[in-house]
């Protein structure tokens, strides 16, 4: 097992950054879900006209599309890193954490580039 000489070496490892971004994306997704429920719920309670106007505004907004791309990136990262963590929990690939991380991130990048290819024409 590798031991660190000082605390700054911990931040030089892939695992620590993976852990940090997993927590950040998890918090961002929880915040998004709460915001989504509050926004859609309150607009729906005010009637179908309000709901349709809010939804029409959001779907036609360039900012909304950009935020959706950020949401997709967070979901992809959090989900793929979650698969990596699940593999470790069941005892698969524990000694090859870095390789599994980078393979899953490469797969996520390919998926995200496809998503960009589909969505960017809607923005520009």
PDB file of C-alpha atoms in Angstrom:
ATOM      1  CA  UNK A   1       0.000   0.000   0.000  1.00  0.00           C
ATOM      2  CA  UNK A   2       1.232   3.480  -0.836  1.00  0.00           C
ATOM      3  CA  UNK A   3       1.686   5.940   2.002  1.00  0.00           C
ATOM      4  CA  UNK A   4       1.775   9.675   1.517  1.00  0.00           C
ATOM      5  CA  UNK A   5       4.609  11.762   2.939  1.00  0.00           C
ATOM      6  CA  UNK A   6       2.429  14.836   3.359  1.00  0.00           C
ATOM      7  CA  UNK A   7      -1.180  15.910   2.821  1.00  0.00           C
ATOM      8  CA  UNK A   8      -0.489  17.723  -0.453  1.00  0.00           C
ATOM      9  CA  UNK A   9       0.410  14.417  -2.115  1.00  0.00           C
ATOM     10  CA  UNK A  10      -3.139  13.198  -1.567  1.00  0.00           C
ATOM     11  CA  UNK A  11      -4.408  15.889  -3.960  1.00  0.00           C
ATOM     12  CA  UNK A  12      -2.022  14.661  -6.645  1.00  0.00           C
ATOM     13  CA  UNK A  13      -3.883  11.368  -6.999  1.00  0.00           C
ATOM     14  CA  UNK A  14      -6.651  10.680  -9.496  1.00  0.00           C
ATOM     15  CA  UNK A  15      -8.767   9.066  -6.809  1.00  0.00           C
ATOM     16  CA  UNK A  16      -8.952  12.184  -4.673  1.00  0.00           C
ATOM     17  CA  UNK A  17     -10.039  14.369  -7.584  1.00  0.00           C
ATOM     18  CA  UNK A  18     -12.551  11.719  -8.660  1.00  0.00           C
ATOM     19  CA  UNK A  19     -13.924  11.704  -5.110  1.00  0.00           C
ATOM     20  CA  UNK A  20     -14.152  15.508  -4.986  1.00  0.00           C
ATOM     21  CA  UNK A  21     -15.896  15.862  -8.367  1.00  0.00           C
ATOM     22  CA  UNK A  22     -18.253  13.015  -7.486  1.00  0.00           C
ATOM     23  CA  UNK A  23     -19.358  14.932  -4.383  1.00  0.00           C
ATOM     24  CA  UNK A  24     -19.660  18.228  -6.269  1.00  0.00           C
ATOM     25  CA  UNK A  25     -21.729  16.729  -9.084  1.00  0.00           C
ATOM     26  CA  UNK A  26     -23.894  14.895  -6.540  1.00  0.00           C
ATOM     27  CA  UNK A  27     -24.665  18.149  -4.733  1.00  0.00           C
ATOM     28  CA  UNK A  28     -25.296  19.928  -8.033  1.00  0.00           C
ATOM     29  CA  UNK A  29     -27.748  17.220  -9.102  1.00  0.00           C
ATOM     30  CA  UNK A  30     -29.623  17.417  -5.789  1.00  0.00           C
ATOM     31  CA  UNK A  31     -29.832  21.211  -6.141  1.00  0.00           C
ATOM     32  CA  UNK A  32     -31.081  20.856  -9.730  1.00  0.00           C
ATOM     33  CA  UNK A  33     -33.766  18.326  -8.767  1.00  0.00           C
ATOM     34  CA  UNK A  34     -35.063  20.563  -5.968  1.00  0.00           C
ATOM     35  CA  UNK A  35     -35.070  23.605  -8.260  1.00  0.00           C
ATOM     36  CA  UNK A  36     -36.816  21.612 -11.014  1.00  0.00           C
ATOM     37  CA  UNK A  37     -39.540  20.335  -8.671  1.00  0.00           C
ATOM     38  CA  UNK A  38     -40.173  23.776  -7.181  1.00  0.00           C
ATOM     39  CA  UNK A  39     -40.256  25.536 -10.555  1.00  0.00           C
ATOM     40  CA  UNK A  40     -42.413  22.984 -12.345  1.00  0.00           C
ATOM     41  CA  UNK A  41     -44.654  22.430  -9.312  1.00  0.00           C
ATOM     42  CA  UNK A  42     -45.399  26.093  -8.681  1.00  0.00           C
ATOM     43  CA  UNK A  43     -46.001  26.821 -12.359  1.00  0.00           C
ATOM     44  CA  UNK A  44     -48.327  23.812 -12.650  1.00  0.00           C
ATOM     45  CA  UNK A  45     -50.272  24.862  -9.556  1.00  0.00           C
ATOM     46  CA  UNK A  46     -50.904  28.252 -11.163  1.00  0.00           C
ATOM     47  CA  UNK A  47     -52.646  26.621 -14.087  1.00  0.00           C
ATOM     48  CA  UNK A  48     -51.930  25.105 -17.477  1.00  0.00           C
ATOM     49  CA  UNK A  49     -51.371  28.479 -19.140  1.00  0.00           C
ATOM     50  CA  UNK A  50     -48.646  29.421 -16.679  1.00  0.00           C
ATOM     51  CA  UNK A  51     -47.058  26.005 -16.940  1.00  0.00           C
ATOM     52  CA  UNK A  52     -47.022  26.161 -20.753  1.00  0.00           C
ATOM     53  CA  UNK A  53     -45.583  29.678 -20.772  1.00  0.00           C
ATOM     54  CA  UNK A  54     -42.810  28.762 -18.300  1.00  0.00           C
ATOM     55  CA  UNK A  55     -41.979  25.626 -20.244  1.00  0.00           C
ATOM     56  CA  UNK A  56     -42.055  27.518 -23.549  1.00  0.00           C
ATOM     57  CA  UNK A  57     -39.725  30.171 -22.167  1.00  0.00           C
ATOM     58  CA  UNK A  58     -37.267  27.602 -20.807  1.00  0.00           C
ATOM     59  CA  UNK A  59     -37.249  25.438 -23.917  1.00  0.00           C
ATOM     60  CA  UNK A  60     -36.640  28.433 -26.164  1.00  0.00           C
ATOM     61  CA  UNK A  61     -33.848  29.900 -24.062  1.00  0.00           C
ATOM     62  CA  UNK A  62     -30.221  29.555 -25.155  1.00  0.00           C
ATOM     63  CA  UNK A  63     -29.159  29.794 -21.521  1.00  0.00           C
ATOM     64  CA  UNK A  64     -31.421  26.859 -20.690  1.00  0.00           C
ATOM     65  CA  UNK A  65     -29.802  24.738 -23.418  1.00  0.00           C
ATOM     66  CA  UNK A  66     -26.333  25.596 -22.118  1.00  0.00           C
ATOM     67  CA  UNK A  67     -27.396  24.720 -18.566  1.00  0.00           C
ATOM     68  CA  UNK A  68     -28.806  21.441 -19.910  1.00  0.00           C
ATOM     69  CA  UNK A  69     -25.391  20.657 -21.389  1.00  0.00           C
ATOM     70  CA  UNK A  70     -23.815  21.275 -17.978  1.00  0.00           C
ATOM     71  CA  UNK A  71     -26.484  19.061 -16.412  1.00  0.00           C
ATOM     72  CA  UNK A  72     -25.713  16.302 -18.912  1.00  0.00           C
ATOM     73  CA  UNK A  73     -22.005  16.552 -18.105  1.00  0.00           C
ATOM     74  CA  UNK A  74     -22.727  16.270 -14.369  1.00  0.00           C
ATOM     75  CA  UNK A  75     -25.045  13.293 -14.877  1.00  0.00           C
ATOM     76  CA  UNK A  76     -22.521  11.535 -17.122  1.00  0.00           C
ATOM     77  CA  UNK A  77     -19.625  12.062 -14.750  1.00  0.00           C
ATOM     78  CA  UNK A  78     -21.574  11.179 -11.614  1.00  0.00           C
ATOM     79  CA  UNK A  79     -23.108   8.102 -13.199  1.00  0.00           C
ATOM     80  CA  UNK A  80     -19.916   6.737 -14.721  1.00  0.00           C
ATOM     81  CA  UNK A  81     -17.880   7.389 -11.600  1.00  0.00           C
ATOM     82  CA  UNK A  82     -20.684   5.740  -9.633  1.00  0.00           C
ATOM     83  CA  UNK A  83     -20.256   2.628 -11.786  1.00  0.00           C
ATOM     84  CA  UNK A  84     -16.546   2.666 -10.943  1.00  0.00           C
ATOM     85  CA  UNK A  85     -17.312   2.908  -7.234  1.00  0.00           C
ATOM     86  CA  UNK A  86     -19.876   0.118  -7.520  1.00  0.00           C
ATOM     87  CA  UNK A  87     -17.261  -2.118  -9.161  1.00  0.00           C
ATOM     88  CA  UNK A  88     -14.923  -1.526  -6.229  1.00  0.00           C
ATOM     89  CA  UNK A  89     -17.697  -2.229  -3.737  1.00  0.00           C
ATOM     90  CA  UNK A  90     -18.247  -5.663  -5.234  1.00  0.00           C
ATOM     91  CA  UNK A  91     -14.508  -6.334  -5.426  1.00  0.00           C
ATOM     92  CA  UNK A  92     -13.789  -5.800  -9.124  1.00  0.00           C
ATOM     93  CA  UNK A  93     -10.776  -3.826 -10.353  1.00  0.00           C
ATOM     94  CA  UNK A  94      -9.622  -2.429  -7.035  1.00  0.00           C
ATOM     95  CA  UNK A  95      -5.958  -2.506  -8.099  1.00  0.00           C
ATOM     96  CA  UNK A  96      -6.708  -0.832 -11.451  1.00  0.00           C
ATOM     97  CA  UNK A  97      -8.653   2.187 -10.264  1.00  0.00           C
ATOM     98  CA  UNK A  98      -6.872   4.718 -12.462  1.00  0.00           C
ATOM     99  CA  UNK A  99      -7.304   2.679 -15.633  1.00  0.00           C
ATOM    100  CA  UNK A 100     -10.998   2.076 -14.953  1.00  0.00           C
ATOM    101  CA  UNK A 101     -11.506   5.769 -14.192  1.00  0.00           C
ATOM    102  CA  UNK A 102      -9.881   6.897 -17.436  1.00  0.00           C
ATOM    103  CA  UNK A 103     -11.713   4.295 -19.560  1.00  0.00           C
ATOM    104  CA  UNK A 104     -15.055   5.388 -18.127  1.00  0.00           C
ATOM    105  CA  UNK A 105     -14.181   9.067 -18.578  1.00  0.00           C
ATOM    106  CA  UNK A 106     -13.205   8.400 -22.210  1.00  0.00           C
ATOM    107  CA  UNK A 107     -16.552   6.685 -22.746  1.00  0.00           C
ATOM    108  CA  UNK A 108     -18.271   9.654 -21.111  1.00  0.00           C
ATOM    109  CA  UNK A 109     -16.395  12.053 -23.365  1.00  0.00           C
ATOM    110  CA  UNK A 110     -17.518  10.168 -26.469  1.00  0.00           C
ATOM    111  CA  UNK A 111     -21.133  10.275 -25.279  1.00  0.00           C
ATOM    112  CA  UNK A 112     -20.839  13.968 -24.424  1.00  0.00           C
ATOM    113  CA  UNK A 113     -19.308  14.844 -27.793  1.00  0.00           C
ATOM    114  CA  UNK A 114     -22.210  13.075 -29.505  1.00  0.00           C
ATOM    115  CA  UNK A 115     -24.594  15.084 -27.343  1.00  0.00           C
ATOM    116  CA  UNK A 116     -22.813  18.316 -28.275  1.00  0.00           C
ATOM    117  CA  UNK A 117     -23.015  17.377 -31.950  1.00  0.00           C
ATOM    118  CA  UNK A 118     -26.779  16.998 -31.570  1.00  0.00           C
ATOM    119  CA  UNK A 119     -27.475  20.044 -29.369  1.00  0.00           C
ATOM    120  CA  UNK A 120     -25.070  22.748 -30.592  1.00  0.00           C
ATOM    121  CA  UNK A 121     -27.002  23.336 -33.848  1.00  0.00           C
ATOM    122  CA  UNK A 122     -30.002  24.241 -31.657  1.00  0.00           C
ATOM    123  CA  UNK A 123     -27.957  26.899 -29.843  1.00  0.00           C
ATOM    124  CA  UNK A 124     -26.253  28.530 -32.836  1.00  0.00           C
TER     125      UNK A 124
END
